[in-house]
Short mmCIF file of C-alpha atoms in Angstrom, two decimals:
data_model
loop_
_atom_site.label_atom_id
_atom_site.label_comp_id
_atom_site.label_asym_id
_atom_site.label_seq_id
_atom_site.Cartn_x
_atom_site.Cartn_y
_atom_site.Cartn_z
CA MET A 1 -1.60 -17.02 1.66
CA SER A 2 -3.42 -18.32 4.60
CA LYS A 3 -6.58 -16.38 3.69
CA PHE A 4 -6.85 -18.15 0.31
CA ILE A 5 -10.07 -17.98 -1.64
CA PHE A 6 -11.06 -21.43 -1.45
CA GLY A 7 -11.33 -21.60 2.31
CA ARG A 8 -13.62 -18.75 2.10
CA TYR A 9 -16.98 -20.80 1.60
CA LEU A 10 -19.10 -20.65 4.68
CA PRO A 11 -21.38 -23.43 5.10
CA LEU A 12 -24.65 -22.34 6.55
CA ASN A 13 -28.12 -23.52 5.87
CA SER A 14 -29.96 -20.29 4.59
CA VAL A 15 -32.40 -19.56 1.73
CA VAL A 16 -29.44 -17.71 -0.17
CA HIS A 17 -27.13 -21.01 0.36
CA ARG A 18 -29.96 -23.15 -1.22
CA LEU A 19 -30.63 -21.08 -4.25
CA ASP A 20 -29.58 -22.43 -7.61
CA PRO A 21 -25.95 -21.39 -8.44
CA ARG A 22 -26.83 -20.38 -11.97
CA ASN A 23 -29.44 -18.03 -10.55
CA LYS A 24 -26.94 -16.61 -8.03
CA LEU A 25 -24.32 -15.92 -10.88
CA LEU A 26 -26.90 -14.38 -13.13
CA LEU A 27 -28.16 -12.13 -10.16
CA SER A 28 -24.85 -10.87 -9.30
CA PHE A 29 -24.04 -9.94 -12.83
CA CYS A 30 -27.42 -8.21 -13.15
CA TYR A 31 -26.83 -6.58 -9.80
CA ILE A 32 -23.71 -4.69 -11.09
CA ILE A 33 -25.90 -3.37 -13.88
CA LEU A 34 -28.25 -2.12 -11.25
CA VAL A 35 -25.58 -0.39 -9.19
CA PHE A 36 -24.42 1.45 -12.40
CA LEU A 37 -28.01 2.60 -13.07
CA ALA A 38 -28.30 4.28 -9.69
CA ASN A 39 -27.54 7.79 -9.57
CA SER A 40 -29.44 9.51 -6.86
CA TRP A 41 -29.65 9.29 -3.09
CA VAL A 42 -33.00 7.48 -3.22
CA SER A 43 -31.85 4.94 -5.66
CA TYR A 44 -28.59 4.23 -3.52
CA LEU A 45 -31.17 3.75 -0.50
CA ILE A 46 -33.07 1.20 -2.53
CA LEU A 47 -29.83 -0.63 -3.45
CA ILE A 48 -28.62 -0.64 0.15
CA ILE A 49 -31.88 -1.99 1.45
CA LEU A 50 -31.80 -4.75 -1.37
CA THR A 51 -28.16 -5.56 -0.44
CA LEU A 52 -28.72 -5.73 3.41
CA GLY A 53 -31.77 -7.81 2.71
CA ALA A 54 -29.87 -10.33 0.75
CA ILE A 55 -27.12 -10.38 3.45
CA ALA A 56 -29.68 -10.92 6.25
CA ALA A 57 -31.31 -13.70 4.21
CA SER A 58 -28.08 -15.51 3.98
CA LYS A 59 -27.52 -15.35 7.75
CA ILE A 60 -23.86 -14.54 7.28
CA LYS A 61 -22.61 -11.98 9.86
CA LEU A 62 -22.02 -8.42 8.65
CA GLY A 63 -18.81 -8.26 10.37
CA PHE A 64 -17.43 -11.56 8.63
CA LEU A 65 -18.39 -10.02 5.24
CA MET A 66 -16.52 -6.82 6.12
CA ARG A 67 -13.37 -8.89 6.76
CA GLY A 68 -13.52 -9.86 3.05
CA ILE A 69 -13.46 -6.33 2.15
CA ARG A 70 -10.29 -5.42 3.95
CA PRO A 71 -7.78 -6.47 1.25
CA LEU A 72 -9.43 -3.91 -1.31
CA ILE A 73 -9.58 -0.94 1.18
CA TRP A 74 -6.58 0.53 -0.20
CA LEU A 75 -8.00 0.75 -3.69
CA ILE A 76 -11.28 2.07 -2.43
CA VAL A 77 -9.49 4.82 -0.25
CA PHE A 78 -7.20 5.71 -3.26
CA THR A 79 -9.93 5.95 -5.82
CA VAL A 80 -12.13 8.13 -3.55
CA LEU A 81 -9.22 10.51 -2.80
CA LEU A 82 -8.57 10.83 -6.49
CA GLN A 83 -12.12 11.77 -7.03
CA ILE A 84 -11.96 14.33 -4.35
CA LEU A 85 -8.88 15.89 -5.39
CA PHE A 86 -9.21 15.87 -9.11
CA SER A 87 -12.82 16.42 -9.78
CA PRO A 88 -13.85 18.84 -12.59
CA VAL A 89 -14.96 22.17 -11.67
CA GLY A 90 -18.69 22.20 -10.62
CA GLY A 91 -20.78 23.31 -7.82
CA GLN A 92 -19.23 25.20 -4.84
CA VAL A 93 -15.46 25.25 -4.59
CA TYR A 94 -14.10 24.78 -1.19
CA TRP A 95 -10.34 24.76 -1.81
CA HIS A 96 -8.26 25.42 -4.94
CA TRP A 97 -4.51 24.87 -5.36
CA ALA A 98 -2.69 24.53 -8.75
CA PHE A 99 -4.74 21.70 -10.47
CA ILE A 100 -6.31 20.34 -7.25
CA ASN A 101 -9.89 21.28 -6.78
CA ILE A 102 -12.03 20.23 -3.82
CA THR A 103 -15.58 21.06 -4.85
CA GLN A 104 -19.15 20.11 -3.64
CA SER A 105 -19.85 17.85 -6.72
CA GLY A 106 -16.56 16.14 -6.23
CA LEU A 107 -17.24 15.31 -2.71
CA ILE A 108 -20.81 13.99 -3.68
CA ASN A 109 -19.46 11.96 -6.37
CA ALA A 110 -16.78 10.54 -4.08
CA GLY A 111 -19.52 9.59 -1.71
CA PHE A 112 -21.48 7.75 -4.47
CA ILE A 113 -18.34 5.90 -5.63
CA PHE A 114 -17.42 4.76 -2.02
CA ILE A 115 -21.13 3.32 -1.74
CA ARG A 116 -20.98 1.69 -5.10
CA PHE A 117 -17.65 0.05 -4.41
CA LEU A 118 -18.89 -1.12 -1.10
CA LEU A 119 -22.06 -2.55 -2.68
CA ILE A 120 -20.42 -4.36 -5.40
CA ILE A 121 -17.78 -5.90 -3.48
CA MET A 122 -20.32 -6.85 -0.53
CA MET A 123 -22.70 -8.60 -3.15
CA SER A 124 -19.80 -10.47 -4.82
CA THR A 125 -18.39 -11.51 -1.48
CA LEU A 126 -21.92 -12.86 -0.65
CA LEU A 127 -21.79 -14.93 -3.76
CA THR A 128 -18.43 -16.43 -2.70
CA LEU A 129 -19.36 -17.13 0.85
CA SER A 130 -22.71 -18.87 0.11
CA THR A 131 -21.73 -20.91 -3.04
CA GLN A 132 -19.24 -23.88 -3.12
CA PRO A 133 -16.52 -23.50 -5.78
CA LEU A 134 -17.70 -26.58 -7.57
CA ASP A 135 -21.27 -25.25 -7.69
CA ILE A 136 -19.87 -22.09 -9.19
CA ALA A 137 -18.16 -24.35 -11.82
CA THR A 138 -21.31 -26.32 -12.57
CA GLY A 139 -23.46 -23.28 -12.86
CA LEU A 140 -20.92 -21.38 -15.18
CA ALA A 141 -20.60 -24.36 -17.36
CA SER A 142 -24.47 -24.69 -17.77
CA LEU A 143 -24.80 -20.94 -18.34
CA MET A 144 -22.03 -21.26 -21.21
CA ARG A 145 -23.96 -23.80 -22.81
CA PRO A 146 -25.61 -21.60 -25.65
CA LEU A 147 -22.01 -20.82 -26.74
CA ARG A 148 -21.98 -24.36 -28.36
CA TRP A 149 -23.64 -22.68 -31.27
CA LEU A 150 -20.55 -20.64 -31.84
CA HIS A 151 -18.39 -23.92 -31.80
CA VAL A 152 -17.01 -23.23 -28.32
CA PRO A 153 -15.95 -26.54 -26.64
CA VAL A 154 -18.00 -25.86 -23.73
CA ASP A 155 -17.86 -29.46 -22.38
CA THR A 156 -14.25 -29.61 -22.46
CA LEU A 157 -13.80 -26.25 -20.79
CA ALA A 158 -16.27 -27.26 -18.12
CA MET A 159 -14.18 -30.58 -17.63
CA MET A 160 -10.86 -28.51 -17.32
CA LEU A 161 -12.59 -26.05 -15.01
CA SER A 162 -13.61 -28.76 -12.59
CA ILE A 163 -10.30 -30.44 -12.74
CA ALA A 164 -8.61 -26.99 -12.04
CA LEU A 165 -11.04 -26.22 -9.07
CA ARG A 166 -10.48 -29.72 -7.66
CA PHE A 167 -6.68 -29.41 -7.75
CA VAL A 168 -6.17 -25.90 -6.50
CA PRO A 169 -6.18 -27.03 -2.89
CA THR A 170 -3.93 -29.96 -3.55
CA LEU A 171 -1.42 -27.80 -5.60
CA MET A 172 -1.59 -25.26 -2.86
CA ASP A 173 -0.56 -27.70 -0.30
CA GLU A 174 2.19 -28.97 -2.53
CA ALA A 175 3.35 -25.30 -3.09
CA GLN A 176 3.50 -24.86 0.65
CA LYS A 177 5.52 -28.08 1.17
CA ILE A 178 8.03 -27.11 -1.59
CA MET A 179 8.40 -23.61 -0.05
CA ASN A 180 9.09 -25.29 3.41
CA ALA A 181 11.56 -27.75 1.92
CA GLN A 182 13.38 -24.93 0.00
CA ARG A 183 13.48 -22.72 3.14
CA ALA A 184 15.06 -25.63 5.06
CA ARG A 185 17.57 -25.55 2.34
CA GLY A 186 18.42 -21.78 2.94
CA VAL A 187 15.98 -20.01 0.32
CA ASP A 188 14.56 -16.75 1.72
CA PHE A 189 11.16 -16.13 0.35
CA GLY A 190 9.79 -12.46 0.29
CA GLU A 191 13.10 -10.82 1.23
CA GLY A 192 15.42 -8.52 -0.55
CA GLY A 193 14.69 -6.19 -3.41
CA LEU A 194 12.05 -6.92 -6.14
CA ILE A 195 14.34 -8.84 -8.45
CA LYS A 196 15.77 -10.91 -5.70
CA GLN A 197 12.37 -11.77 -4.41
CA ALA A 198 11.26 -12.78 -7.85
CA LYS A 199 14.33 -14.88 -8.24
CA SER A 200 13.78 -16.67 -5.21
CA LEU A 201 10.54 -18.05 -6.38
CA ILE A 202 12.21 -20.11 -9.21
CA PRO A 203 13.04 -22.87 -6.87
CA LEU A 204 9.38 -22.98 -6.03
CA MET A 205 8.17 -22.47 -9.58
CA VAL A 206 10.00 -25.21 -11.53
CA PRO A 207 9.09 -28.19 -9.05
CA LEU A 208 5.45 -26.88 -8.87
CA PHE A 209 5.08 -27.30 -12.55
CA MET A 210 6.89 -30.55 -12.65
CA SER A 211 4.59 -31.86 -10.11
CA ALA A 212 1.54 -30.55 -11.71
CA PHE A 213 2.46 -32.25 -14.98
CA ASN A 214 3.29 -35.49 -13.31
CA ARG A 215 -0.08 -35.35 -11.61
CA ALA A 216 -1.73 -34.50 -14.84
CA GLU A 217 -0.24 -37.41 -16.58
CA ASP A 218 -1.40 -39.97 -13.70
CA LEU A 219 -4.74 -38.46 -13.84
CA SER A 220 -5.27 -38.67 -17.62
CA THR A 221 -4.22 -42.29 -17.61
CA ALA A 222 -6.60 -42.90 -14.78
CA MET A 223 -9.39 -41.28 -16.65
CA GLU A 224 -8.73 -43.20 -19.87
CA ALA A 225 -8.62 -46.40 -17.76
CA ARG A 226 -12.18 -45.54 -16.67
CA GLY A 227 -13.58 -45.11 -20.11
CA TYR A 228 -13.17 -41.53 -20.78
CA GLN A 229 -12.90 -40.64 -24.51
CA ASP A 230 -14.18 -37.12 -25.08
CA SER A 231 -16.09 -34.54 -23.27
CA GLU A 232 -19.31 -34.34 -25.48
CA HIS A 233 -20.82 -37.75 -25.33
CA ARG A 234 -21.36 -38.10 -21.73
CA SER A 235 -24.26 -37.79 -19.14
CA GLN A 236 -24.42 -35.60 -16.06
CA TYR A 237 -24.37 -36.68 -12.41
CA ARG A 238 -24.66 -33.02 -10.98
CA ILE A 239 -28.00 -31.78 -12.00
CA LEU A 240 -29.16 -28.29 -11.11
CA THR A 241 -32.71 -27.60 -10.51
CA TRP A 242 -34.51 -24.25 -10.71
CA GLN A 243 -37.03 -23.86 -7.76
CA ARG A 244 -39.68 -21.53 -6.64
CA ARG A 245 -37.44 -19.50 -4.57
CA ASP A 246 -35.11 -18.75 -7.68
CA THR A 247 -38.22 -17.16 -9.46
CA VAL A 248 -38.90 -15.12 -6.22
CA THR A 249 -35.48 -13.56 -6.18
CA TRP A 250 -36.05 -12.32 -9.81
CA ILE A 251 -39.41 -10.93 -8.84
CA ILE A 252 -37.63 -8.92 -6.02
CA PHE A 253 -34.81 -7.93 -8.41
CA GLY A 254 -37.38 -6.80 -10.93
CA VAL A 255 -39.24 -4.62 -8.26
CA GLY A 256 -35.81 -3.19 -7.22
CA LEU A 257 -35.15 -2.28 -10.91
CA VAL A 258 -38.35 -0.53 -11.41
CA LEU A 259 -37.94 1.52 -8.32
CA ILE A 260 -34.56 2.39 -9.09
CA LEU A 261 -35.46 3.42 -12.67
CA ILE A 262 -38.32 5.42 -11.21
CA SER A 263 -36.03 7.15 -8.52
CA ARG A 264 -33.22 8.17 -10.99
CA ARG A 265 -34.59 11.70 -11.27
CA TRP A 266 -34.44 12.48 -7.36
CA MET B 1 -3.53 -20.15 -45.55
CA LYS B 2 -0.76 -20.66 -43.02
CA THR B 3 -2.33 -18.23 -40.54
CA MET B 4 -5.68 -19.87 -40.91
CA ALA B 5 -4.15 -23.21 -39.99
CA ARG B 6 -2.53 -21.65 -36.84
CA LEU B 7 -5.87 -20.26 -35.77
CA GLN B 8 -7.65 -23.62 -35.91
CA LEU B 9 -8.69 -25.30 -32.61
CA PRO B 10 -6.07 -27.98 -32.08
CA LYS B 11 -7.82 -31.20 -31.12
CA LEU B 12 -6.75 -32.21 -27.49
CA ASN B 13 -6.01 -35.61 -26.34
CA THR B 14 -6.75 -36.51 -22.66
CA LEU B 15 -3.30 -35.67 -21.46
CA SER B 16 -3.47 -32.16 -23.07
CA MET B 17 -6.84 -31.38 -21.70
CA VAL B 18 -5.88 -32.56 -18.15
CA THR B 19 -2.71 -30.56 -18.40
CA LEU B 20 -4.50 -27.57 -19.39
CA GLY B 21 -6.72 -28.04 -16.39
CA PHE B 22 -3.86 -28.20 -14.08
CA LEU B 23 -2.31 -25.12 -15.60
CA MET B 24 -5.53 -23.39 -14.99
CA ALA B 25 -5.22 -24.37 -11.32
CA VAL B 26 -1.54 -23.25 -11.14
CA GLN B 27 -2.62 -19.87 -12.71
CA LEU B 28 -5.37 -19.41 -10.14
CA ILE B 29 -2.75 -20.12 -7.28
CA LEU B 30 0.02 -17.80 -8.87
CA GLY B 31 -2.49 -15.18 -9.36
CA ARG B 32 -2.63 -14.76 -5.57
CA PHE B 33 1.02 -14.85 -5.19
CA THR B 34 2.59 -11.48 -5.28
CA VAL B 35 5.96 -10.15 -4.48
CA GLY B 36 7.15 -6.71 -3.80
CA ASN B 37 6.90 -3.95 -1.07
CA GLN B 38 4.12 -1.70 -0.14
CA PHE B 39 4.65 0.46 -3.49
CA ILE B 40 4.87 -2.11 -6.14
CA ARG B 41 3.28 -5.65 -6.00
CA PHE B 42 2.99 -7.97 -8.91
CA GLY B 43 1.77 -11.52 -9.50
CA PHE B 44 3.04 -14.39 -11.65
CA ALA B 45 -0.06 -15.60 -13.36
CA PHE B 46 1.27 -14.06 -16.56
CA LEU B 47 4.06 -16.97 -16.75
CA VAL B 48 1.25 -19.59 -16.90
CA MET B 49 -0.75 -17.74 -19.42
CA ALA B 50 2.23 -17.29 -21.71
CA LEU B 51 2.86 -21.09 -21.30
CA VAL B 52 -0.52 -22.00 -22.15
CA ALA B 53 -0.43 -19.65 -25.20
CA LYS B 54 2.99 -21.13 -26.30
CA TRP B 55 1.92 -24.82 -25.89
CA PHE B 56 -1.84 -24.77 -26.96
CA GLY B 57 -2.05 -21.74 -29.19
CA PRO B 58 -4.39 -18.71 -29.43
CA LEU B 59 -7.86 -20.23 -29.24
CA TRP B 60 -7.33 -22.45 -26.10
CA GLY B 61 -5.18 -19.54 -24.69
CA ILE B 62 -8.06 -17.03 -25.23
CA MET B 63 -10.58 -19.51 -23.90
CA THR B 64 -8.71 -20.55 -20.79
CA ALA B 65 -7.68 -16.87 -20.04
CA ALA B 66 -11.37 -15.82 -20.10
CA MET B 67 -12.32 -18.71 -17.69
CA ILE B 68 -9.60 -17.78 -15.30
CA ASP B 69 -10.46 -14.31 -15.25
CA LEU B 70 -14.16 -15.06 -14.65
CA VAL B 71 -13.56 -17.72 -11.97
CA GLY B 72 -10.66 -15.98 -10.45
CA THR B 73 -12.65 -12.82 -9.75
CA LEU B 74 -15.70 -14.73 -8.84
CA LEU B 75 -14.06 -16.78 -6.20
CA SER B 76 -12.02 -13.99 -4.75
CA GLY B 77 -15.12 -11.96 -4.20
CA GLY B 78 -13.87 -9.14 -6.04
CA PRO B 79 -16.03 -7.04 -8.37
CA PHE B 80 -16.35 -8.38 -11.75
CA PHE B 81 -16.07 -6.25 -14.82
CA ILE B 82 -16.02 -7.60 -18.37
CA GLY B 83 -13.26 -5.21 -19.52
CA PHE B 84 -10.61 -6.99 -17.55
CA THR B 85 -11.71 -10.19 -19.11
CA LEU B 86 -11.23 -8.75 -22.56
CA SER B 87 -7.67 -7.64 -21.37
CA ALA B 88 -6.86 -11.05 -20.23
CA ILE B 89 -7.96 -12.34 -23.70
CA LEU B 90 -5.94 -9.87 -25.60
CA SER B 91 -2.69 -10.53 -23.48
CA SER B 92 -3.19 -14.34 -23.99
CA PHE B 93 -3.50 -13.65 -27.83
CA ILE B 94 -0.33 -11.52 -27.98
CA TYR B 95 1.60 -14.41 -26.26
CA ALA B 96 0.27 -16.91 -28.77
CA ALA B 97 0.83 -14.73 -31.85
CA LEU B 98 4.46 -14.37 -30.84
CA LEU B 99 5.41 -17.60 -29.12
CA TYR B 100 3.02 -20.40 -30.38
CA GLN B 101 4.83 -22.76 -32.65
CA ARG B 102 7.77 -20.45 -32.74
CA PRO B 103 11.22 -20.67 -31.25
CA VAL B 104 11.69 -18.62 -27.94
CA THR B 105 14.13 -15.86 -28.40
CA TRP B 106 14.79 -12.70 -26.42
CA ARG B 107 13.34 -10.61 -29.05
CA ARG B 108 10.01 -12.32 -29.18
CA VAL B 109 9.58 -12.27 -25.35
CA ILE B 110 10.49 -8.56 -25.15
CA ILE B 111 8.10 -7.58 -27.94
CA ALA B 112 5.35 -9.63 -26.34
CA GLN B 113 5.89 -8.20 -22.85
CA VAL B 114 6.09 -4.57 -24.16
CA LEU B 115 3.11 -4.86 -26.40
CA ILE B 116 1.15 -6.08 -23.48
CA MET B 117 2.45 -3.37 -21.33
CA LEU B 118 1.50 -0.71 -23.74
CA VAL B 119 -1.80 -2.11 -25.05
CA VAL B 120 -3.25 -4.00 -22.24
CA ASP B 121 -1.83 -2.36 -18.93
CA LEU B 122 -1.45 1.24 -19.96
CA VAL B 123 -4.33 1.74 -22.31
CA LEU B 124 -7.13 -0.70 -21.73
CA ASN B 125 -6.74 -1.61 -18.02
CA THR B 126 -6.49 2.23 -17.26
CA LEU B 127 -9.46 2.86 -19.40
CA TRP B 128 -11.43 0.13 -17.43
CA ILE B 129 -10.47 1.66 -14.06
CA ALA B 130 -11.56 5.13 -15.28
CA ILE B 131 -14.90 3.68 -16.58
CA MET B 132 -15.58 1.45 -13.47
CA TYR B 133 -14.75 4.22 -10.76
CA HIS B 134 -15.22 7.39 -12.73
CA THR B 135 -11.58 8.35 -12.03
CA ALA B 136 -9.87 10.89 -14.20
CA ILE B 137 -7.60 8.87 -16.64
CA TRP B 138 -4.67 11.38 -16.42
CA ALA B 139 -4.68 11.22 -12.74
CA LEU B 140 -4.16 7.40 -12.95
CA LEU B 141 -1.82 7.34 -15.79
CA PRO B 142 1.68 8.58 -14.34
CA ILE B 143 1.45 6.12 -11.53
CA ARG B 144 0.60 3.27 -13.79
CA ILE B 145 3.42 4.17 -16.30
CA LEU B 146 5.99 4.27 -13.50
CA LYS B 147 4.77 0.85 -12.04
CA GLN B 148 4.87 -0.70 -15.58
CA LEU B 149 8.37 0.70 -16.23
CA ILE B 150 9.65 -1.21 -13.26
CA VAL B 151 7.63 -4.49 -13.55
CA THR B 152 7.89 -5.13 -17.31
CA PRO B 153 11.60 -5.71 -17.31
CA ILE B 154 11.30 -8.03 -14.44
CA GLN B 155 8.60 -9.87 -16.28
CA ILE B 156 10.76 -10.22 -19.24
CA LEU B 157 13.64 -11.49 -16.99
CA LEU B 158 11.37 -14.10 -15.48
CA LEU B 159 9.51 -15.16 -18.73
CA TYR B 160 12.57 -15.98 -21.02
CA PRO B 161 14.27 -18.23 -18.57
CA LEU B 162 11.02 -20.09 -17.74
CA LEU B 163 10.28 -20.81 -21.31
CA LYS B 164 13.93 -21.90 -22.02
CA SER B 165 14.30 -24.04 -18.87
CA GLN B 166 15.05 -27.72 -19.09
CA VAL B 167 11.90 -28.64 -17.06
CA ILE B 168 9.56 -26.85 -19.26
CA GLN B 169 10.98 -27.99 -22.56
CA GLY B 170 10.95 -31.53 -21.23
CA ILE B 171 7.20 -31.35 -20.36
CA GLN B 172 6.63 -29.87 -23.93
CA GLY B 173 8.50 -32.82 -25.31
CA ARG B 174 6.14 -35.25 -23.43
CA LEU B 175 3.07 -33.29 -24.42
CA SER B 176 3.44 -33.79 -28.12
#
C-alpha cells in the first residue's frame, strides 16, 4: 500500500523528463515491439545498450529502478523456471526425468526470456518515473484523438481520466482513514482465511463507494456552476509541444531498429 | 431492435460523467488491493468493473475498462501487452450483457463470473502469458485452473451482496 504507484514519479531535471509525454508513450510502445524483434545475442546487446543509454540520460539511479522490479521478481523466476524445465527437446539434453527436460536450447531461451522481461520492465518503469501521471493522461488523450472518427467520445474519456487521476490520492487517503477507523472498532484487515479476509473489506468498500459518490455529486455541481456543459466545445490550457529532442529520440530509435533487423541473423 | 437500443452510447450528464471518473479512480485503487496468502492473491477491481457495466452499459464499460487497463499498467510500471486490454474489454462486456438494465439475481451473477473465468482467465489470459513469455500453455494451465476454482466462488460471494446492497441501490437511484 505504501509503495503505491502515484508516489513513484521522481522529479529530476533531465532530458528524458523534459521529453514530450506523447513521444515517451509512443516510444515505450514501439520499444516493446523492438524487444520482440530481437532474437540473437548481438541484437540483445544492442537493446541493452539502448536501454542503459536511456536510463543514463534520465539521471535516475539504476538501484532505484531495480527496486521497482522487485514486486515482479516472482513472476520472472517462475517463468524462467518453467522455461528451463519444460522446454521442447532440442540441442543437447543435460537431464531428463519423466516430462522434465533440461536442454541447451531451453537454457538459452530462458536466458533470453530473462533479459527480455528485465528490459521491458526497466523501460516501462523509466516511463513512470520520468513522467507525471497528469502528463501521461494528457499525452494519452492527445494520442487517442484520431479515434474521434470512430465516434469514440475521446474528450469525455479524457475528462474522466483526469478526474480519476486527480482523485486517486484523495480516495487513497480516505481509504486509509476508513481502515483505521474500522480497525479502532475491531475489524482485522488481512487476517484469517481467504473468505474472512475478503469479508473484512466490506466495512471498507461500502463507505468508500458512498464517499466517492458524495464527492462526485459535489464536484459535478461545482463544475456546472463554473459553466461546464459538455466535453467537446472547450479549449485547452495544457498544451503539449513537440521539440527537437523528441525528433532526435526517434532518430536514435530508428538506428536501433535497423541495427537489430540486421543483427537478427547472428 | 431491442439489442440495438441497448448497445447505444447513453448520453451522460455531468453527474454520471464525474461518477464514472470517480469509479475509475476507485478501480485503480482497488486494483492494487489484494487479499490472500502466499499462494493465492486476488484483487477487487472486478467489483467496480461490474458496477460500471451494470450502471452505464456495455459501451461505457468497454471504454473505461480499456482506459483503466492502459493507465493502470502504464502507471504501475508493469509491461504493457494489448492482449490484457482485450481481456478487460471482454470481461466488462460480459458483465454488461448480463447485468445492464436487468435485475440482479444469483443466476446472472454466477453465469457472468463463470463465463469470465472460462473465457477470460483460463483461455485468453493463459494464451497471452504464453505468447508474451513463450511458456508452455499446458505447464501454466493446471495452476491457473486450481487458482480460478478457488477465486471464482469468492468473487461471486462478494459481487452479489455488493450489487444488492442498500448503499449501491441508493446511489443508483440518485444517478438516474
